[in-house]
Amino acid sequence: HLALVVQTNFQVVAYTRSKLHISTLGLFCDVSSFRRLPNVIFYHITRDSIRSAFRLGVTADQILRFMLVHAHPMLRNEGLPLIPANVRDQVLLWDREQRRVVMDEVWVHQCRDAAEFTAVGQYASDSDALAWGAAHTNKLYIHWSKHTSVQTYIRKWRSKQLRS
């Protein structure tokens, strides 16, 4: 049997003797900060402990669901929130942190002038190849998977400009 009380200061009070429940809590709680009494264990949820769980493949939804399912019966009977809003929100924010930056391979093209930057940038944008453009430096960042078509367009565009 497991009964959890999650407090607003990120402390988790677990009423259990089960080694399985203790191990499960150790997946997303800071195990270096736990205190133990005969049938109660005190843990803290930290950013590092949550991120460690994410690296193991545990999702924020799984963590929150585990805390909800095992919430202390007294919390349910009194209509109190099973997980404090600040703890729930913070776990979700830590989860979003993982997807904050997306790495993508790009090909960088240094345009000769503003006219080339505009023309090639428009073509790349229309063909969904443009990752980013910096007008002040006349540089275009093209998704690597589509750079060959943009290079072909650049060659055609430059030869057309020479003929004009």
PDB file of C-alpha atoms in Angstrom:
ATOM      1  CA  HIS A   1       0.000   0.000   0.000  1.00  0.00           C
ATOM      2  CA  LEU A   2       1.219   3.509  -0.851  1.00  0.00           C
ATOM      3  CA  ALA A   3      -0.253   6.845   0.227  1.00  0.00           C
ATOM      4  CA  LEU A   4       1.448  10.037  -0.967  1.00  0.00           C
ATOM      5  CA  VAL A   5       1.202  13.585   0.275  1.00  0.00           C
ATOM      6  CA  VAL A   6       2.872  16.036  -2.092  1.00  0.00           C
ATOM      7  CA  GLN A   7       3.516  19.382  -0.437  1.00  0.00           C
ATOM      8  CA  THR A   8       3.904  22.841  -1.972  1.00  0.00           C
ATOM      9  CA  ASN A   9       7.602  22.890  -0.973  1.00  0.00           C
ATOM     10  CA  PHE A  10       8.159  19.854  -3.267  1.00  0.00           C
ATOM     11  CA  GLN A  11       8.452  17.460  -0.346  1.00  0.00           C
ATOM     12  CA  VAL A  12       6.851  14.063  -0.909  1.00  0.00           C
ATOM     13  CA  VAL A  13       5.670  12.153   2.157  1.00  0.00           C
ATOM     14  CA  ALA A  14       5.209   8.471   1.327  1.00  0.00           C
ATOM     15  CA  TYR A  15       3.423   6.158   3.718  1.00  0.00           C
ATOM     16  CA  THR A  16       4.708   2.742   2.652  1.00  0.00           C
ATOM     17  CA  ARG A  17       6.950  -0.164   3.511  1.00  0.00           C
ATOM     18  CA  SER A  18       7.078  -1.544  -0.029  1.00  0.00           C
ATOM     19  CA  LYS A  19      10.528  -1.643  -1.614  1.00  0.00           C
ATOM     20  CA  LEU A  20       8.895  -1.449  -5.040  1.00  0.00           C
ATOM     21  CA  HIS A  21       7.129   1.812  -4.171  1.00  0.00           C
ATOM     22  CA  ILE A  22      10.320   3.210  -2.635  1.00  0.00           C
ATOM     23  CA  SER A  23      12.247   2.334  -5.808  1.00  0.00           C
ATOM     24  CA  THR A  24       9.550   3.864  -8.004  1.00  0.00           C
ATOM     25  CA  LEU A  25       9.651   7.104  -6.035  1.00  0.00           C
ATOM     26  CA  GLY A  26      13.429   7.074  -6.421  1.00  0.00           C
ATOM     27  CA  LEU A  27      12.974   7.391 -10.175  1.00  0.00           C
ATOM     28  CA  PHE A  28      11.719  10.978  -9.900  1.00  0.00           C
ATOM     29  CA  CYS A  29      12.588  12.067  -6.344  1.00  0.00           C
ATOM     30  CA  ASP A  30      15.973  13.106  -4.986  1.00  0.00           C
ATOM     31  CA  VAL A  31      17.202   9.953  -3.258  1.00  0.00           C
ATOM     32  CA  SER A  32      20.106  11.746  -1.589  1.00  0.00           C
ATOM     33  CA  SER A  33      17.661  13.818   0.482  1.00  0.00           C
ATOM     34  CA  PHE A  34      15.360  11.084   1.785  1.00  0.00           C
ATOM     35  CA  ARG A  35      14.604  10.553   5.463  1.00  0.00           C
ATOM     36  CA  ARG A  36      13.026   7.358   6.701  1.00  0.00           C
ATOM     37  CA  LEU A  37      10.839   6.415   9.628  1.00  0.00           C
ATOM     38  CA  PRO A  38       9.371   2.919  10.161  1.00  0.00           C
ATOM     39  CA  ASN A  39       6.414   3.402   7.780  1.00  0.00           C
ATOM     40  CA  VAL A  40       7.063   6.887   6.317  1.00  0.00           C
ATOM     41  CA  ILE A  41       9.666   8.146   3.871  1.00  0.00           C
ATOM     42  CA  PHE A  42      10.306  11.805   3.059  1.00  0.00           C
ATOM     43  CA  TYR A  43      11.676  12.746  -0.355  1.00  0.00           C
ATOM     44  CA  HIS A  44      12.113  15.986  -2.274  1.00  0.00           C
ATOM     45  CA  ILE A  45      11.320  16.557  -5.915  1.00  0.00           C
ATOM     46  CA  THR A  46      14.082  18.543  -7.595  1.00  0.00           C
ATOM     47  CA  ARG A  47      14.756  19.668 -11.140  1.00  0.00           C
ATOM     48  CA  ASP A  48      17.659  17.226 -11.378  1.00  0.00           C
ATOM     49  CA  SER A  49      15.611  14.300 -10.084  1.00  0.00           C
ATOM     50  CA  ILE A  50      12.823  14.992 -12.582  1.00  0.00           C
ATOM     51  CA  ARG A  51      15.288  15.419 -15.449  1.00  0.00           C
ATOM     52  CA  SER A  52      16.930  12.149 -14.439  1.00  0.00           C
ATOM     53  CA  ALA A  53      13.553  10.444 -14.730  1.00  0.00           C
ATOM     54  CA  PHE A  54      13.061  12.002 -18.172  1.00  0.00           C
ATOM     55  CA  ARG A  55      16.429  10.589 -19.282  1.00  0.00           C
ATOM     56  CA  LEU A  56      15.210   7.145 -18.185  1.00  0.00           C
ATOM     57  CA  GLY A  57      12.146   7.538 -20.406  1.00  0.00           C
ATOM     58  CA  VAL A  58       9.638   8.484 -17.710  1.00  0.00           C
ATOM     59  CA  THR A  59       7.266  11.220 -18.870  1.00  0.00           C
ATOM     60  CA  ALA A  60       5.829  14.131 -16.889  1.00  0.00           C
ATOM     61  CA  ASP A  61       2.345  12.665 -17.356  1.00  0.00           C
ATOM     62  CA  GLN A  62       3.472   9.357 -15.864  1.00  0.00           C
ATOM     63  CA  ILE A  63       4.988  11.104 -12.845  1.00  0.00           C
ATOM     64  CA  LEU A  64       1.885  13.205 -12.238  1.00  0.00           C
ATOM     65  CA  ARG A  65      -0.418  10.230 -12.771  1.00  0.00           C
ATOM     66  CA  PHE A  66       1.594   8.157 -10.280  1.00  0.00           C
ATOM     67  CA  MET A  67       1.237  10.908  -7.677  1.00  0.00           C
ATOM     68  CA  LEU A  68      -2.499  11.236  -8.392  1.00  0.00           C
ATOM     69  CA  VAL A  69      -3.229   7.523  -8.256  1.00  0.00           C
ATOM     70  CA  HIS A  70      -1.339   7.109  -4.992  1.00  0.00           C
ATOM     71  CA  ALA A  71      -2.542  10.283  -3.290  1.00  0.00           C
ATOM     72  CA  HIS A  72      -3.333   9.858   0.400  1.00  0.00           C
ATOM     73  CA  PRO A  73      -7.016   8.914   0.983  1.00  0.00           C
ATOM     74  CA  MET A  74      -7.437  11.796   3.461  1.00  0.00           C
ATOM     75  CA  LEU A  75      -6.740  14.258   0.629  1.00  0.00           C
ATOM     76  CA  ARG A  76      -9.465  12.655  -1.471  1.00  0.00           C
ATOM     77  CA  ASN A  77     -11.995  12.613   1.388  1.00  0.00           C
ATOM     78  CA  GLU A  78     -11.491  16.280   2.233  1.00  0.00           C
ATOM     79  CA  GLY A  79     -11.596  17.479  -1.370  1.00  0.00           C
ATOM     80  CA  LEU A  80      -8.080  18.903  -1.195  1.00  0.00           C
ATOM     81  CA  PRO A  81      -5.898  19.124  -4.318  1.00  0.00           C
ATOM     82  CA  LEU A  82      -4.072  15.828  -4.735  1.00  0.00           C
ATOM     83  CA  ILE A  83      -1.011  17.554  -6.206  1.00  0.00           C
ATOM     84  CA  PRO A  84      -0.349  21.231  -5.446  1.00  0.00           C
ATOM     85  CA  ALA A  85      -0.707  23.384  -8.557  1.00  0.00           C
ATOM     86  CA  ASN A  86       2.833  24.787  -8.250  1.00  0.00           C
ATOM     87  CA  VAL A  87       4.330  21.271  -8.191  1.00  0.00           C
ATOM     88  CA  ARG A  88       2.226  20.098 -11.151  1.00  0.00           C
ATOM     89  CA  ASP A  89       3.051  23.210 -13.168  1.00  0.00           C
ATOM     90  CA  GLN A  90       6.770  22.968 -12.385  1.00  0.00           C
ATOM     91  CA  VAL A  91       6.981  19.315 -13.439  1.00  0.00           C
ATOM     92  CA  LEU A  92       5.290  20.247 -16.723  1.00  0.00           C
ATOM     93  CA  LEU A  93       7.693  23.197 -17.197  1.00  0.00           C
ATOM     94  CA  TRP A  94      10.698  20.940 -16.621  1.00  0.00           C
ATOM     95  CA  ASP A  95       9.237  18.617 -19.235  1.00  0.00           C
ATOM     96  CA  ARG A  96       8.850  21.451 -21.752  1.00  0.00           C
ATOM     97  CA  GLU A  97      12.459  22.475 -21.074  1.00  0.00           C
ATOM     98  CA  GLN A  98      13.569  19.369 -22.941  1.00  0.00           C
ATOM     99  CA  ARG A  99      11.930  20.555 -26.145  1.00  0.00           C
ATOM    100  CA  ARG A 100      12.900  24.189 -25.841  1.00  0.00           C
ATOM    101  CA  VAL A 101      15.774  23.987 -28.329  1.00  0.00           C
ATOM    102  CA  VAL A 102      15.622  21.944 -31.498  1.00  0.00           C
ATOM    103  CA  MET A 103      18.850  21.174 -33.310  1.00  0.00           C
ATOM    104  CA  ASP A 104      18.751  20.923 -37.083  1.00  0.00           C
ATOM    105  CA  GLU A 105      21.499  20.482 -39.648  1.00  0.00           C
ATOM    106  CA  VAL A 106      21.650  23.412 -42.022  1.00  0.00           C
ATOM    107  CA  TRP A 107      23.624  24.601 -44.989  1.00  0.00           C
ATOM    108  CA  VAL A 108      24.709  28.239 -44.724  1.00  0.00           C
ATOM    109  CA  HIS A 109      24.654  30.345 -47.867  1.00  0.00           C
ATOM    110  CA  GLN A 110      26.347  33.740 -47.973  1.00  0.00           C
ATOM    111  CA  CYS A 111      24.446  35.803 -50.543  1.00  0.00           C
ATOM    112  CA  ARG A 112      26.393  38.256 -52.687  1.00  0.00           C
ATOM    113  CA  ASP A 113      23.911  41.095 -52.221  1.00  0.00           C
ATOM    114  CA  ALA A 114      20.441  42.003 -50.965  1.00  0.00           C
ATOM    115  CA  ALA A 115      18.795  41.114 -54.295  1.00  0.00           C
ATOM    116  CA  GLU A 116      20.192  37.572 -54.154  1.00  0.00           C
ATOM    117  CA  PHE A 117      19.220  37.307 -50.481  1.00  0.00           C
ATOM    118  CA  THR A 118      15.632  38.278 -51.332  1.00  0.00           C
ATOM    119  CA  ALA A 119      15.306  35.999 -54.369  1.00  0.00           C
ATOM    120  CA  VAL A 120      16.938  32.928 -52.826  1.00  0.00           C
ATOM    121  CA  GLY A 121      15.211  33.522 -49.504  1.00  0.00           C
ATOM    122  CA  GLN A 122      11.823  33.646 -51.248  1.00  0.00           C
ATOM    123  CA  TYR A 123      12.552  30.444 -53.175  1.00  0.00           C
ATOM    124  CA  ALA A 124      13.766  28.654 -50.039  1.00  0.00           C
ATOM    125  CA  SER A 125      10.739  29.828 -48.077  1.00  0.00           C
ATOM    126  CA  ASP A 126       8.320  28.747 -50.817  1.00  0.00           C
ATOM    127  CA  SER A 127       9.937  25.299 -51.009  1.00  0.00           C
ATOM    128  CA  ASP A 128       9.943  24.953 -47.201  1.00  0.00           C
ATOM    129  CA  ALA A 129      13.749  24.796 -47.159  1.00  0.00           C
ATOM    130  CA  LEU A 130      14.452  27.999 -45.217  1.00  0.00           C
ATOM    131  CA  ALA A 131      15.453  27.446 -41.603  1.00  0.00           C
ATOM    132  CA  TRP A 132      16.407  31.074 -40.923  1.00  0.00           C
ATOM    133  CA  GLY A 133      17.655  34.161 -42.695  1.00  0.00           C
ATOM    134  CA  ALA A 134      19.771  37.070 -41.459  1.00  0.00           C
ATOM    135  CA  ALA A 135      19.198  40.093 -43.692  1.00  0.00           C
ATOM    136  CA  HIS A 136      21.837  42.230 -41.973  1.00  0.00           C
ATOM    137  CA  THR A 137      24.551  39.709 -42.994  1.00  0.00           C
ATOM    138  CA  ASN A 138      22.850  38.391 -46.171  1.00  0.00           C
ATOM    139  CA  LYS A 139      23.097  34.818 -44.851  1.00  0.00           C
ATOM    140  CA  LEU A 140      20.497  32.125 -45.387  1.00  0.00           C
ATOM    141  CA  TYR A 141      20.326  28.974 -43.308  1.00  0.00           C
ATOM    142  CA  ILE A 142      18.832  26.169 -45.387  1.00  0.00           C
ATOM    143  CA  HIS A 143      17.630  22.806 -44.056  1.00  0.00           C
ATOM    144  CA  TRP A 144      20.323  20.311 -45.032  1.00  0.00           C
ATOM    145  CA  SER A 145      17.847  17.870 -46.536  1.00  0.00           C
ATOM    146  CA  LYS A 146      16.797  20.500 -49.116  1.00  0.00           C
ATOM    147  CA  HIS A 147      20.042  22.333 -49.779  1.00  0.00           C
ATOM    148  CA  THR A 148      20.744  20.770 -53.191  1.00  0.00           C
ATOM    149  CA  SER A 149      17.573  22.194 -54.749  1.00  0.00           C
ATOM    150  CA  VAL A 150      18.429  25.626 -53.328  1.00  0.00           C
ATOM    151  CA  GLN A 151      21.988  25.384 -54.698  1.00  0.00           C
ATOM    152  CA  THR A 152      20.559  24.554 -58.123  1.00  0.00           C
ATOM    153  CA  TYR A 153      18.235  27.564 -57.906  1.00  0.00           C
ATOM    154  CA  ILE A 154      21.165  29.821 -56.902  1.00  0.00           C
ATOM    155  CA  ARG A 155      23.206  28.724 -59.933  1.00  0.00           C
ATOM    156  CA  LYS A 156      20.255  29.365 -62.265  1.00  0.00           C
ATOM    157  CA  TRP A 157      19.473  32.699 -60.633  1.00  0.00           C
ATOM    158  CA  ARG A 158      23.086  33.893 -60.875  1.00  0.00           C
ATOM    159  CA  SER A 159      23.429  32.864 -64.526  1.00  0.00           C
ATOM    160  CA  LYS A 160      20.155  34.667 -65.279  1.00  0.00           C
ATOM    161  CA  GLN A 161      21.484  37.801 -63.553  1.00  0.00           C
ATOM    162  CA  LEU A 162      24.705  37.665 -65.617  1.00  0.00           C
ATOM    163  CA  ARG A 163      22.676  37.561 -68.855  1.00  0.00           C
ATOM    164  CA  SER A 164      20.565  40.549 -67.811  1.00  0.00           C
TER     165      SER A 164
END
